[in-house]
Coordinates of C-alpha atoms in Angstrom, one line a residue:
M1 CA 92.6 123.2 98.2
L2 CA 93.0 120.3 97.4
L3 CA 89.1 119.1 99.0
S4 CA 88.1 123.4 97.6
Q5 CA 89.2 122.0 93.6
R6 CA 87.3 118.9 94.1
Q7 CA 83.5 120.9 95.7
A8 CA 83.9 123.3 93.0
K9 CA 83.9 121.0 89.8
A10 CA 81.6 117.7 90.7
M11 CA 79.0 115.7 88.6
L12 CA 77.2 112.6 88.4
N13 CA 78.2 109.6 86.4
V14 CA 75.3 107.8 84.9
N15 CA 76.3 103.3 84.4
I16 CA 74.2 101.6 81.7
F17 CA 75.3 98.4 82.5
D18 CA 74.9 94.1 82.4
E19 CA 74.2 93.1 86.0
G20 CA 73.4 89.3 85.4
S21 CA 70.2 88.2 83.2
N22 CA 69.1 92.4 83.7
L23 CA 69.8 95.3 82.1
K24 CA 70.9 98.0 85.7
V25 CA 71.3 101.7 85.8
T26 CA 73.0 103.4 88.3
V27 CA 73.5 107.0 89.2
T28 CA 75.7 108.4 91.5
G29 CA 78.4 111.2 92.3
S30 CA 76.9 114.7 93.4
I31 CA 75.6 118.3 91.6
S32 CA 77.1 120.4 94.3
A33 CA 76.0 124.0 96.3
G34 CA 74.6 126.4 93.9
N35 CA 75.3 124.5 90.3
A36 CA 72.4 122.9 89.8
G37 CA 72.1 125.2 86.5
I38 CA 69.6 127.1 84.7
I39 CA 66.8 126.1 83.9
A40 CA 65.9 125.6 80.6
A41 CA 62.0 123.6 80.7
S42 CA 58.5 123.5 82.4
T43 CA 58.6 121.8 85.5
D44 CA 58.0 118.0 84.2
Q45 CA 58.3 114.2 85.4
C46 CA 59.0 111.1 83.4
Y47 CA 56.0 109.4 84.1
S48 CA 57.7 106.0 84.6
N49 CA 59.6 104.3 87.6
G50 CA 62.6 104.8 85.6
A51 CA 63.0 103.9 81.7
L52 CA 65.7 104.0 78.8
T53 CA 65.2 105.1 76.1
G54 CA 67.8 105.0 72.6
Q55 CA 69.2 107.7 70.5
F56 CA 68.2 105.1 67.7
F57 CA 64.4 104.4 68.4
N58 CA 62.6 106.3 66.6
T59 CA 64.3 107.8 64.1
T60 CA 61.2 110.7 63.4
F61 CA 61.7 111.2 66.2
A62 CA 65.2 110.9 68.3
R63 CA 65.4 110.2 71.8
A64 CA 68.4 109.4 73.6
Y65 CA 66.8 109.8 78.0
V66 CA 67.0 107.9 81.2
C67 CA 65.2 108.1 84.1
T68 CA 65.8 106.6 86.9
G69 CA 64.8 106.5 91.1
Y70 CA 61.5 106.3 91.9
D71 CA 59.3 109.3 88.9
Q72 CA 58.6 112.9 91.3
A73 CA 57.7 116.4 89.2
S74 CA 61.1 118.3 88.7
V75 CA 62.8 121.3 87.5
F76 CA 65.0 120.7 83.8
Y77 CA 68.2 122.6 83.7
A78 CA 70.0 123.1 80.1
L79 CA 72.9 120.5 78.9
T80 CA 75.4 120.5 76.6
G81 CA 76.8 117.7 74.9
P82 CA 76.5 115.0 72.8
P83 CA 73.1 114.4 70.6
G84 CA 72.5 110.7 72.4
F85 CA 74.5 107.3 74.3
G86 CA 73.8 105.7 71.7
G87 CA 71.3 102.0 71.8
N88 CA 68.4 100.8 69.8
G89 CA 65.1 100.0 72.3
S90 CA 62.4 101.6 74.7
V91 CA 61.8 100.2 77.9
A92 CA 60.5 100.9 81.1
A93 CA 62.1 99.5 84.1
N94 CA 61.1 96.5 87.0
S95 CA 62.2 98.2 89.8
V96 CA 64.0 101.4 90.2
E97 CA 65.8 102.7 93.9
G98 CA 66.8 106.4 95.5
L99 CA 66.0 109.6 94.8
S100 CA 64.3 110.2 91.3
F101 CA 66.7 111.1 87.8
Q102 CA 66.0 112.1 84.4
L103 CA 68.5 112.5 81.5
Y104 CA 67.3 114.0 78.0
G105 CA 70.7 113.2 75.7
L106 CA 68.3 114.3 72.9
A107 CA 64.7 113.9 73.9
Y108 CA 62.3 114.2 70.5
S109 CA 63.7 116.5 67.9
N110 CA 60.4 117.7 67.1
G111 CA 56.5 119.1 69.0
F112 CA 55.9 119.9 72.4
W113 CA 58.5 118.1 73.5
Q114 CA 61.8 119.1 72.1
E115 CA 61.5 122.2 74.9
Y116 CA 63.5 118.9 76.9
N117 CA 66.2 118.6 74.3
Y118 CA 69.7 118.8 76.3
T119 CA 68.0 119.0 80.0
Y120 CA 68.6 117.4 83.2
A121 CA 66.3 117.0 86.0
L122 CA 66.7 116.2 89.6
D123 CA 64.6 114.4 92.6
P124 CA 63.3 118.3 94.4
S125 CA 64.6 116.5 97.7
Y126 CA 67.9 116.0 96.5
V127 CA 70.2 118.7 98.4
L128 CA 73.3 120.3 96.1
G129 CA 76.4 118.5 97.7
Q130 CA 75.3 116.3 99.2
P131 CA 75.8 111.9 97.5
F132 CA 73.0 111.1 95.4
Y133 CA 72.5 107.4 94.7
S134 CA 69.6 106.6 92.2
S135 CA 68.9 103.1 89.8
A136 CA 67.0 101.4 87.8
T137 CA 67.0 97.9 86.6
F138 CA 65.0 96.0 83.8
N139 CA 64.2 92.5 84.2
G140 CA 65.7 90.3 81.6
R141 CA 67.3 92.7 79.5
S142 CA 70.9 93.4 78.5
L143 CA 72.8 95.5 76.4
S144 CA 72.9 93.6 73.9
S145 CA 68.9 93.6 73.5
E146 CA 69.2 97.2 73.4
G147 CA 71.3 98.0 71.3
L148 CA 74.3 99.4 73.3
S149 CA 76.9 99.0 71.7
A150 CA 79.8 101.3 72.9
R151 CA 81.2 100.4 75.6
G152 CA 83.7 102.8 78.7
L153 CA 82.7 106.4 78.6
V154 CA 80.0 107.6 75.3
G155 CA 79.3 110.8 76.7
T156 CA 80.3 114.0 78.5
W157 CA 76.9 117.3 79.3
T158 CA 77.9 120.0 80.8
I159 CA 75.6 121.7 82.3
N160 CA 75.1 124.9 81.3
G161 CA 76.9 127.7 83.7
T162 CA 78.6 125.8 85.2
S163 CA 82.0 123.7 85.6
E164 CA 79.4 120.4 86.7
S165 CA 78.8 117.6 84.0
I166 CA 77.8 114.4 83.9
N167 CA 78.5 111.3 82.1
V168 CA 77.9 108.1 80.5
Y169 CA 79.5 105.0 80.8
I170 CA 78.2 101.7 79.2
G171 CA 79.4 98.6 80.1
S172 CA 80.5 98.7 83.6
S173 CA 79.4 99.9 87.0
E174 CA 83.1 100.1 88.4
Q175 CA 84.4 103.4 87.3
A176 CA 88.3 105.0 87.5
P177 CA 88.9 106.9 90.2
G178 CA 88.8 110.6 90.3
P179 CA 91.9 113.0 90.6
L180 CA 92.1 113.8 94.0
P181 CA 91.8 109.6 94.6
L182 CA 94.4 109.7 92.3
F183 CA 97.2 112.0 94.0
G184 CA 96.0 110.6 96.9
A185 CA 97.3 107.6 96.8
A186 CA 99.9 108.8 94.3
A187 CA 101.1 110.4 98.3
A188 CA 100.2 106.9 99.5
F189 CA 102.6 105.5 97.7
G190 CA 105.7 107.8 98.1
W191 CA 104.8 108.0 101.9
S192 CA 105.4 103.4 102.0
R193 CA 108.5 104.0 100.6
R194 CA 109.6 106.3 102.8
L195 CA 108.4 104.9 105.6
R196 CA 110.2 101.4 104.5
K197 CA 113.2 102.6 103.4
R198 CA 113.6 104.4 106.6
I199 CA 112.7 101.3 108.2
A200 CA 115.1 99.3 105.8
T201 CA 117.9 102.1 106.9
D202 CA 117.2 101.6 110.7
L203 CA 117.9 98.1 110.8
I204 CA 121.5 98.6 108.5
I205 CA 123.0 101.4 110.4
P206 CA 124.1 100.8 114.5
P207 CA 122.9 103.0 117.6
Q208 CA 125.6 105.7 117.4
A209 CA 127.3 106.2 120.9

C-alpha cells in the first residue's frame, strides 16, 4: 500500500548548486505513468544543450527557465506554481548529460513565448514511471555569479491535472528522503531496538529446565 501511494505522487527534483569552481544543475526523480499532465504549448526545444536564466534577468521580458540534458523537441505540459526561482543571470551550459528537460517557471511575460509560461517538457524518449536523470554544467559560474541568493527549496510547481510536482532546490545536491524512506528508516530502527532487547533478555535469563 505504501509503495502504491508513493507511485501515485511522484516528483522531479531540480537541484542548482556549486560543484567546485562550476555551477551544476541536476534533475532527478520520476513522473508516474499517465501523469505527464495537460498539453499546454506547441512542441519545441531549448535550442541549446543546457541553459539557465534567472527570474530577474530581464525585467521587460521576465524569464525563469532551465534546460538540461541533450536538447530535444518535446511536448510541453502546464504547471501551476510561483513566478520563478530567483537569479539575475543568463548562461549556456558547457556540458550536459542525460535526457532533455525544460522548465519554464515563468518564461517571457509577453510576446510569442508567453505560450510557454508555466510549462515543462521531458525528453520524448523518457518512459513515464522510470527513473529520470538530466544535468547541465556551467564552467566558471556559481550561484553567486548568477544572483541565486536563496537556499533550500525555492519553489514547487504542480503538474496540472495530476498530483505530481517539480521542486527546485538551490545550494545543495542532496535532498532529504521522501516519506517512504523515512518510514522505512523508522521501522528498521524500531525493529533493531526490539532485536537488541531480545538478545539482551536471552543473555540475562537462563534457560528453564
